[in-house]
Coordinates of C-alpha atoms and ligand atoms in Angstrom, one line a residue:
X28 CA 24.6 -16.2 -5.0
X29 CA 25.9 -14.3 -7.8
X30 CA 29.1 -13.5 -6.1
X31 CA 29.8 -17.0 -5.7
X32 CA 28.6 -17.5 -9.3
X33 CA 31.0 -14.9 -10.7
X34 CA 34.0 -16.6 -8.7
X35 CA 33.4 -20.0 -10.4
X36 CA 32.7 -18.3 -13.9
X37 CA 35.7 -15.5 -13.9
X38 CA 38.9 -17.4 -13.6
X39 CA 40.2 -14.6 -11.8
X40 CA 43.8 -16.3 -10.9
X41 CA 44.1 -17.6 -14.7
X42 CA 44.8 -13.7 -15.9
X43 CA 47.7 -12.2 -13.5
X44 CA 46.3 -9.0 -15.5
X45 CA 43.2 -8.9 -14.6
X46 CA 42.1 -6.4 -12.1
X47 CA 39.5 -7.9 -9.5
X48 CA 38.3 -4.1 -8.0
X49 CA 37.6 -3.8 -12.0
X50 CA 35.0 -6.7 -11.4
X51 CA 33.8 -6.1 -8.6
X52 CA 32.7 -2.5 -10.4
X53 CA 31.4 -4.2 -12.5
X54 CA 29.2 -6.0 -9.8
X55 CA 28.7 -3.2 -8.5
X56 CA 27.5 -1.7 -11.9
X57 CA 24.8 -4.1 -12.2
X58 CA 23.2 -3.9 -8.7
X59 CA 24.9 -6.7 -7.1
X60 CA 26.7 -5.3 -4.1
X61 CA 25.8 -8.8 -2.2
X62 CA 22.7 -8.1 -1.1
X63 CA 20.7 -11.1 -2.1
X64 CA 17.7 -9.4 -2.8
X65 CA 19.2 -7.6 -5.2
X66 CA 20.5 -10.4 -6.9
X67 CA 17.1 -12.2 -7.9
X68 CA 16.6 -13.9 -10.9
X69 CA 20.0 -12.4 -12.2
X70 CA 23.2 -15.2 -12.7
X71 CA 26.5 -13.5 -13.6
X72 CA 28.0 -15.2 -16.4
X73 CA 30.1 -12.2 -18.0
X74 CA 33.8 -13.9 -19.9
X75 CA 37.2 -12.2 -20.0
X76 CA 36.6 -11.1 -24.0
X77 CA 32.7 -10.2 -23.3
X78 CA 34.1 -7.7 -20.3
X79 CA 37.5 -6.0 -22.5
X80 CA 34.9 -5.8 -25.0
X81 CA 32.4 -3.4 -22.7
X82 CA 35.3 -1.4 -21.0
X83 CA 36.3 -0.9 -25.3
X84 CA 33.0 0.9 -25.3
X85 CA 31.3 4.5 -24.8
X86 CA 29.7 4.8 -21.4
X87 CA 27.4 6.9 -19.8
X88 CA 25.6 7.4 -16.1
X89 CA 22.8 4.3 -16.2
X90 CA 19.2 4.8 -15.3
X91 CA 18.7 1.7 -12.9
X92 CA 22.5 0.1 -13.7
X93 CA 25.7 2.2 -12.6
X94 CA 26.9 2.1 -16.6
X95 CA 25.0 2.2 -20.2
X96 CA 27.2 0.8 -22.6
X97 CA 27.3 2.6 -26.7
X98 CA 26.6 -1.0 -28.2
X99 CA 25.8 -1.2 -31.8
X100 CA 24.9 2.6 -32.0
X101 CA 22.3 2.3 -29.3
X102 CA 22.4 2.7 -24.9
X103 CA 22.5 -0.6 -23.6
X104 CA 23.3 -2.5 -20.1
X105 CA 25.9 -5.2 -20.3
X106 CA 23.9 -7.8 -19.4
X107 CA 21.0 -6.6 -22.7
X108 CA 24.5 -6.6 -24.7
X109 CA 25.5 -9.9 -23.1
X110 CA 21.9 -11.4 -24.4
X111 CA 21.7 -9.6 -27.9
X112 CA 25.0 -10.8 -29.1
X113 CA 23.7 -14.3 -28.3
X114 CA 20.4 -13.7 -29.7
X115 CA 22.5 -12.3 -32.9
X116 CA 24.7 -15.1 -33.3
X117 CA 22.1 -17.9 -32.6
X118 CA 18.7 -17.1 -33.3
X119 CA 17.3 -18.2 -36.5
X120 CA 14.0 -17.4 -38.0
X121 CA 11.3 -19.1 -39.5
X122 CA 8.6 -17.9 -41.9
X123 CA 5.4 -16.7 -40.3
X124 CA 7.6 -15.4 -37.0
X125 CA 6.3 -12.2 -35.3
X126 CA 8.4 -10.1 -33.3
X127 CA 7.2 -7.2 -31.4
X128 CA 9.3 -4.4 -31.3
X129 CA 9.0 -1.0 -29.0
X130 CA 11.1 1.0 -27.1
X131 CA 10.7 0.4 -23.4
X132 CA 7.3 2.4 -21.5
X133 CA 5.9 2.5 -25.7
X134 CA 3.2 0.2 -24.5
X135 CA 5.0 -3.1 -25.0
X136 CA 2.9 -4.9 -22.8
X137 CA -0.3 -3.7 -24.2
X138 CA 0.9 -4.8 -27.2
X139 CA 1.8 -8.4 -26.0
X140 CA -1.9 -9.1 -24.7
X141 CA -3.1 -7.9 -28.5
X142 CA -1.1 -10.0 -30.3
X143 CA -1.3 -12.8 -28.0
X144 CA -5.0 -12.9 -28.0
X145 CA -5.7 -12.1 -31.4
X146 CA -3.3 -14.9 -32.7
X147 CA -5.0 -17.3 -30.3
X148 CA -8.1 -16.4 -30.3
X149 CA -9.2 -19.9 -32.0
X150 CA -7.6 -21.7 -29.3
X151 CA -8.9 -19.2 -26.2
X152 CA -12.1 -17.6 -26.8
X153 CA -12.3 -13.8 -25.7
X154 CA -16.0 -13.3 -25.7
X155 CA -17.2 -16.6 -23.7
X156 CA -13.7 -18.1 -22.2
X157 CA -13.8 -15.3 -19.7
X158 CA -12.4 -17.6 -16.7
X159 CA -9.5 -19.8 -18.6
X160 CA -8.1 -16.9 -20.8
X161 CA -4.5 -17.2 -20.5
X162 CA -4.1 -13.7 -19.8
X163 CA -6.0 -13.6 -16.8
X164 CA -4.0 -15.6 -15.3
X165 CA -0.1 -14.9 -16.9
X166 CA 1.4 -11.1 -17.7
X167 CA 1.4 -10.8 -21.0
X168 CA 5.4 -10.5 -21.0
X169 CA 5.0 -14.2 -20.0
X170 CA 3.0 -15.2 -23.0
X171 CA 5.3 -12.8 -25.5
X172 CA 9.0 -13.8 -24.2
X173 CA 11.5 -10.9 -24.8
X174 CA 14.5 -12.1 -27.2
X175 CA 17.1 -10.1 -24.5
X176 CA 15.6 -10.5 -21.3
X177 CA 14.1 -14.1 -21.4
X178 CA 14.9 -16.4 -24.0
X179 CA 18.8 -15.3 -24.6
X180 CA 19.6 -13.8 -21.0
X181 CA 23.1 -14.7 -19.9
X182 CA 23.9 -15.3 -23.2
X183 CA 21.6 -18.6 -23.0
X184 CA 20.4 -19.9 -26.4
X185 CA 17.5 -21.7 -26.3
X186 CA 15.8 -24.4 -29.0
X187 CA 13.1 -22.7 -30.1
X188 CA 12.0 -24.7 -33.2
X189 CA 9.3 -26.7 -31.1
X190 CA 7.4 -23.9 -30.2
X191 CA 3.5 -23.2 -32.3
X192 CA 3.8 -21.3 -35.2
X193 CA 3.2 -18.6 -35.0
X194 CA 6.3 -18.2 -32.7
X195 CA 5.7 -15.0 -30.9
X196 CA 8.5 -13.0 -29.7
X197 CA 9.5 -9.4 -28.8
X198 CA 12.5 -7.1 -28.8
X199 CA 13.7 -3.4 -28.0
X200 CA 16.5 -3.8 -30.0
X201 CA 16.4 -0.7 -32.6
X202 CA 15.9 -2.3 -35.8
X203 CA 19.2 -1.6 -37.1
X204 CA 20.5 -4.7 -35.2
X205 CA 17.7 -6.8 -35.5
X206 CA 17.1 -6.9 -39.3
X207 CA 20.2 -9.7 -40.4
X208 CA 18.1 -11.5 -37.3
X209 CA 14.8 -11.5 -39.2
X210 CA 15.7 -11.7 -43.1
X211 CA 13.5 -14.9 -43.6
X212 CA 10.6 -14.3 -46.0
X213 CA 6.8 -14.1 -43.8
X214 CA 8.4 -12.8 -40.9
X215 CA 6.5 -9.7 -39.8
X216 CA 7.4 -6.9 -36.9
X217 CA 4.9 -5.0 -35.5
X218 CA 6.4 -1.8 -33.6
X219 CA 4.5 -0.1 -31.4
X220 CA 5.3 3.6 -31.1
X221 CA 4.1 6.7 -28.1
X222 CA 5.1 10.0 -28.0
X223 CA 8.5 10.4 -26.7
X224 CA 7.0 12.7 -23.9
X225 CA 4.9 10.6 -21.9
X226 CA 7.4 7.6 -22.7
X227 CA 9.9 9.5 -20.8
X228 CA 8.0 9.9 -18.0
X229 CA 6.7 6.4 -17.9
X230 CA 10.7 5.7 -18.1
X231 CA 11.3 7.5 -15.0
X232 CA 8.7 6.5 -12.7
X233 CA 9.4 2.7 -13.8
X234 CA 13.4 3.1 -13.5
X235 CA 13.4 4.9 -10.0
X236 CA 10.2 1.9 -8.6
X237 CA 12.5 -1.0 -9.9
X238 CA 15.9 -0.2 -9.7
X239 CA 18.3 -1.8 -7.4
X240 CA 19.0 0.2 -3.7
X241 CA 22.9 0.0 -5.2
X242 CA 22.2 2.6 -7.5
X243 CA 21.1 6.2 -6.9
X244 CA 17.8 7.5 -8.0
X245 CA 17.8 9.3 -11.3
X246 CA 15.5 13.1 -10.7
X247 CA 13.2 14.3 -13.0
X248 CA 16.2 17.0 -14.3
X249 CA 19.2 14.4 -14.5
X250 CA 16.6 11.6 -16.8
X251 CA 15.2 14.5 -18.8
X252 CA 18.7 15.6 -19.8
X253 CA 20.2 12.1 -20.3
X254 CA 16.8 11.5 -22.2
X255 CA 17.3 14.8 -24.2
X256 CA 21.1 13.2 -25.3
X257 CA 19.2 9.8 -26.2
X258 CA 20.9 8.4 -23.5
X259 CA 18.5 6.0 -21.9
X260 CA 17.8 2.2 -22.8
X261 CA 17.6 1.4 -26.6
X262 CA 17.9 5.1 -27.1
X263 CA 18.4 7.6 -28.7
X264 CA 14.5 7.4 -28.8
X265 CA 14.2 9.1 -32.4
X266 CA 16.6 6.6 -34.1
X267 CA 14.7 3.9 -32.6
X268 CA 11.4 5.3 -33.6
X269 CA 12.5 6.0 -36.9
X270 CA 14.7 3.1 -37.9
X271 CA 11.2 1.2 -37.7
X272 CA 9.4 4.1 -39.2
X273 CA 11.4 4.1 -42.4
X274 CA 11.6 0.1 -42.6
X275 CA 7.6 0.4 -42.4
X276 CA 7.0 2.8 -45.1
X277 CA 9.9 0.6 -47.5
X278 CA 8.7 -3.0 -46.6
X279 CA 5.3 -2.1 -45.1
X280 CA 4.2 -5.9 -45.8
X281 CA 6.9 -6.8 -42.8
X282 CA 6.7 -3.9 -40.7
X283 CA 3.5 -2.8 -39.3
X284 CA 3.8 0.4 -37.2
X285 CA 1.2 1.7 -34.9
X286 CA 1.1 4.5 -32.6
X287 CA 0.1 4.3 -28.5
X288 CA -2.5 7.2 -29.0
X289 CA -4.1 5.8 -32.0
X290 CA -5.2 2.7 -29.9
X291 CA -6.2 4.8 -27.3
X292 CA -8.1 6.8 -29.2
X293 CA -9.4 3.7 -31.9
X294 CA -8.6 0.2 -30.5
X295 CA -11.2 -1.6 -33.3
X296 CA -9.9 -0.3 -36.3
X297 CA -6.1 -0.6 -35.0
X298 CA -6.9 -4.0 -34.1
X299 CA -8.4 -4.5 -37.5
X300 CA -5.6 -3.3 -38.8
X301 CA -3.3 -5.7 -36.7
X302 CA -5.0 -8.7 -37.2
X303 CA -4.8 -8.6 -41.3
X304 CA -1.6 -7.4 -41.2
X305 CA -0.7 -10.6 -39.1
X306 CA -3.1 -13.1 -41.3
X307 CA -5.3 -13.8 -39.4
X308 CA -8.3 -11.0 -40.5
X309 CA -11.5 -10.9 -38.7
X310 CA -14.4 -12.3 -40.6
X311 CA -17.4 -10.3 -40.6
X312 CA -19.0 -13.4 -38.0
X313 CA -16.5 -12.5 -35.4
X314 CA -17.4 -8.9 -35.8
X315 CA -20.5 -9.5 -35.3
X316 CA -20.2 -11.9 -32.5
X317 CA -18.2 -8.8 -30.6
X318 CA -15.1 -10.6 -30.7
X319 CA -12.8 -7.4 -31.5
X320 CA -14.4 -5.6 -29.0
X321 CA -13.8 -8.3 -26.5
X322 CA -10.2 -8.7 -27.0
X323 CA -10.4 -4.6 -26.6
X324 CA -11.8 -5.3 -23.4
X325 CA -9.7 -8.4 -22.2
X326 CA -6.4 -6.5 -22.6
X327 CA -7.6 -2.8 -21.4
X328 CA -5.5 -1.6 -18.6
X329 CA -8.0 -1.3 -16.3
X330 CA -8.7 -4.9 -16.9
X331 CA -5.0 -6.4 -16.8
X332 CA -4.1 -3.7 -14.0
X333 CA -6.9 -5.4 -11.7
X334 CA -5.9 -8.8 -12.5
X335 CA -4.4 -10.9 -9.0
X336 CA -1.3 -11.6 -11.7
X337 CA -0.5 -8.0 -12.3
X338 CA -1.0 -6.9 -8.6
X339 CA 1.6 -9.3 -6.9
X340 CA 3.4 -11.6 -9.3
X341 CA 6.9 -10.8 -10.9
X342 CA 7.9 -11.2 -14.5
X343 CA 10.3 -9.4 -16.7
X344 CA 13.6 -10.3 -15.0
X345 CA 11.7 -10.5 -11.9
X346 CA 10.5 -7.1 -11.3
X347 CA 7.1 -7.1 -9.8
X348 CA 4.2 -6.7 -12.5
X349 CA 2.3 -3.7 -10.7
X350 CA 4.7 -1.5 -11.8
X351 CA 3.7 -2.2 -15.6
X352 CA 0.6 -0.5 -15.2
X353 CA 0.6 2.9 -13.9
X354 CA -1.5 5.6 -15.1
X355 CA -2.0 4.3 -19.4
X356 CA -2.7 7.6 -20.0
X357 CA -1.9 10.0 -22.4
X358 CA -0.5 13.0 -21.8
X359 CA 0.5 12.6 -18.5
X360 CA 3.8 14.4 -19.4
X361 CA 2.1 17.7 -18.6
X362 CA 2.0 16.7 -15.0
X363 CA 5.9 16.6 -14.4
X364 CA 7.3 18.2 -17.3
X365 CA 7.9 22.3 -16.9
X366 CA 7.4 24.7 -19.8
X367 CA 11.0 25.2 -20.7
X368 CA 11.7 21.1 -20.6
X369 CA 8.3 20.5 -22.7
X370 CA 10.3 23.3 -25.0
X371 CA 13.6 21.3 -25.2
X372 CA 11.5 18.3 -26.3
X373 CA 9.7 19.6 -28.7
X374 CA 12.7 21.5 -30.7
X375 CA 14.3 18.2 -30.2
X376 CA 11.5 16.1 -32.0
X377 CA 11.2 18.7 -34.3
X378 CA 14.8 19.0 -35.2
X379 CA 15.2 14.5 -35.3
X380 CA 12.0 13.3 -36.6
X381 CA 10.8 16.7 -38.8
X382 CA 10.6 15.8 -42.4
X383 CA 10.0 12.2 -41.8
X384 CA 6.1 12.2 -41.8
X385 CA 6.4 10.5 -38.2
X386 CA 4.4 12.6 -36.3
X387 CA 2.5 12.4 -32.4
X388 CA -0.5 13.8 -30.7
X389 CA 0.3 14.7 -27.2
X390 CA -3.6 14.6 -26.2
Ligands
PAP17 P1 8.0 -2.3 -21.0 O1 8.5 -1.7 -22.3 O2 8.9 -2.3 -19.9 O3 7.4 -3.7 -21.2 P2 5.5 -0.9 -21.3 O4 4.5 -1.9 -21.2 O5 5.9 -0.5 -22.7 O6 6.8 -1.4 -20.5 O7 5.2 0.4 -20.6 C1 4.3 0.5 -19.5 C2 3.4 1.7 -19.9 O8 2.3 1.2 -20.6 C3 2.8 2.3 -18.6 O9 2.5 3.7 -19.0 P3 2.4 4.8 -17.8 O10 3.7 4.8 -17.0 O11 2.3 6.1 -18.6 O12 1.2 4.5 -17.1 C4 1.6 1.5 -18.5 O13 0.6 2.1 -17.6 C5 1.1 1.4 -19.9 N1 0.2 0.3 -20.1 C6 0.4 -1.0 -19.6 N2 -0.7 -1.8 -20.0 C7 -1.5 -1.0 -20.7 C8 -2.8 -1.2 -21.4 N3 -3.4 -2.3 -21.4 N4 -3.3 -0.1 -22.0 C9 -2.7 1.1 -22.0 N5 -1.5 1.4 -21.4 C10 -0.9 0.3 -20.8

């Protein structure tokens, strides 16, 4: 399907110039060799100025693509850039928006069921509706569309002015490029932050379980290095993490930022914490009634990781769900990582994020 797509969309024959074994790299790039099953869920709808505009840019070796593009000061694929510049040009917010912002394996999903329930928790019960809860039924990434991979893939651009306010959405666009985006007073951003260790190693074992046959596994050595030169998706991770870190401590009324391990470790106070931030506080009725420590409950992993949706349904661009919920552990980085790598990484963090006050437990 998409190579038929691309043939009606790229006038090929309209540019004499135009070099078709430069497009069908660029096929090849994003997993699309012709094999069907790799082209599920994907259309190719990439113009003439979109594609001189890419080849303009700074490119490295991709994780589960055969490119990531420099876009905007960040590691992207061409199809995220493709979506981001839509979502840029077209997406306008309203007061009272929330957009959830992490860098990909931070928890993002976690973070969708929280939100999700806690906004709605009026509407869908989490101590009593234990059957009809929407999130027993749907992933959470289907509740919380991404901006990039959902509503503006393919450069789509979707009305969104119908939907319930509060209009949910979420993003792993560094914060640099999403600010112009969200400038509307009452919009709030929650980013949800883990320690760059075990997010790398949640990054690898995700990439190398959902990446396309076309593209060669990354190892454990090749991904740690590219990691180490913040080259990976959304990356480099400390920019990321503190682009959002910085905008929290300056306009902590829009940006809320919490850590992975803190709701490990405390998911009733962070949730607290979440739910005021967002407006919607718990009163001291719901408390009692065991409401926070429901939605703790509803969204666990080992709750959402057991659920029919998350064993054998697809979502996010039509990967299959399981792979969202492997270990939800932290500190699993000590597993994979050797002593001299764990070394690099720390000097790393040390060297980016020391000074900053953004600091991680590892255990
Ligand atoms: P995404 O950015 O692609 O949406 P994201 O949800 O951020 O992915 O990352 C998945 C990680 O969150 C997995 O971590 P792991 O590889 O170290 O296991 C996954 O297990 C973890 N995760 C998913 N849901 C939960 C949850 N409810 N509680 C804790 N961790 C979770």
């Amino acid at each position: 399907m998409a190579s038929s797509s691309i043939i009606k969309t790229i006038p090929i024959m309209a540019n004499p110039n135009f070099n078709v074994c430069h497009k069908l790299e660029l096929l090849k790039e994003e997993g699309r060799s012709g094999d069907p099953k790799h082209q599920e869920g994907e259309e190719e709808v990439l113009s003439y100025e979109f594609q001189e505009m890419l080849e303009s840019l700074p490119k490295e070796r991709g994780w589960r693509t055969r490119y990531l593009y420099l876009f905007q000061g960040f590691w992207c694929q061409s199809k995220e850039i493709q979506a981001i510049m839509s979502f840029q040009k077209h997406f306008k917010s309203f007061q009272n928006d929330v957009v959830l912002a992490t860098i990909p394996k931070s928890g993002t999903t976690w973070l969708k069921a929280l939100t999700y329930t806690v906004l709605n928790r009026h509407r869908f019960d989490p101590v009593s509706s234990t059957t009809d809860h929407p999130l027993l039924a749907s992933n959470p990434h289907d509740l919380v569309p991404f901006f990039e991979y959902k509503l503006y893939a393919n450069g789509d651009v979707p009305d969104l002015s119908g939907l319930a306010s509060p209009r949910t959405f979420a993003t792993h666009v560094p914060f640099g490029s999403l600010k112009d985006s969200i400038e509307e007073p009452g919009v709030k951003v929650v980013y949800l932050c883990r320690n760059p260790f075990d997010t790398f190693i949640s990054s690898w074992h995700y990439i190398n379980n959902i990446k396309s046959e076309a593209v060669s596994p990354v190892s454990l050595e090749e991904g740690f290095d590219l990691y180490c030169r913040g080259v990976i998706g959304f990356g480099p991770f400390w920019e990321h993490m503190l682009g959002y870190w910085k905008e929290s401590l300056r306009t902590p009324e829009k940006v809320l930022f919490l850590r992975y391990e803190d709701l490990k470790q405390d998911m009733e106070s962070n949730l607290k914490k979440l739910a005021s931030f967002l407006g919607v506080p718990f009163t001291e009725e719901e408390e009692q009634k065991g409401v926070v420590h429901s939605i703790s409950d509803l969204c666990s992993f080992e709750n959402l990781k057991k659920l029919e949706v998350n064993k054998s349904s697809k979502s996010i661009k039509n990967f299959e769900n399981r792979h969202l919920f492997r270990k939800g552990e932290v500190s699993d980085w000590i597993n994979y990582l050797s002593p001299p790598q764990a070394e690099r990484l720390s000097a790393l963090v040390d060297d980016k994020l020391g000074g900053s006050g953004l600091t991680f437990r590892y255990n």
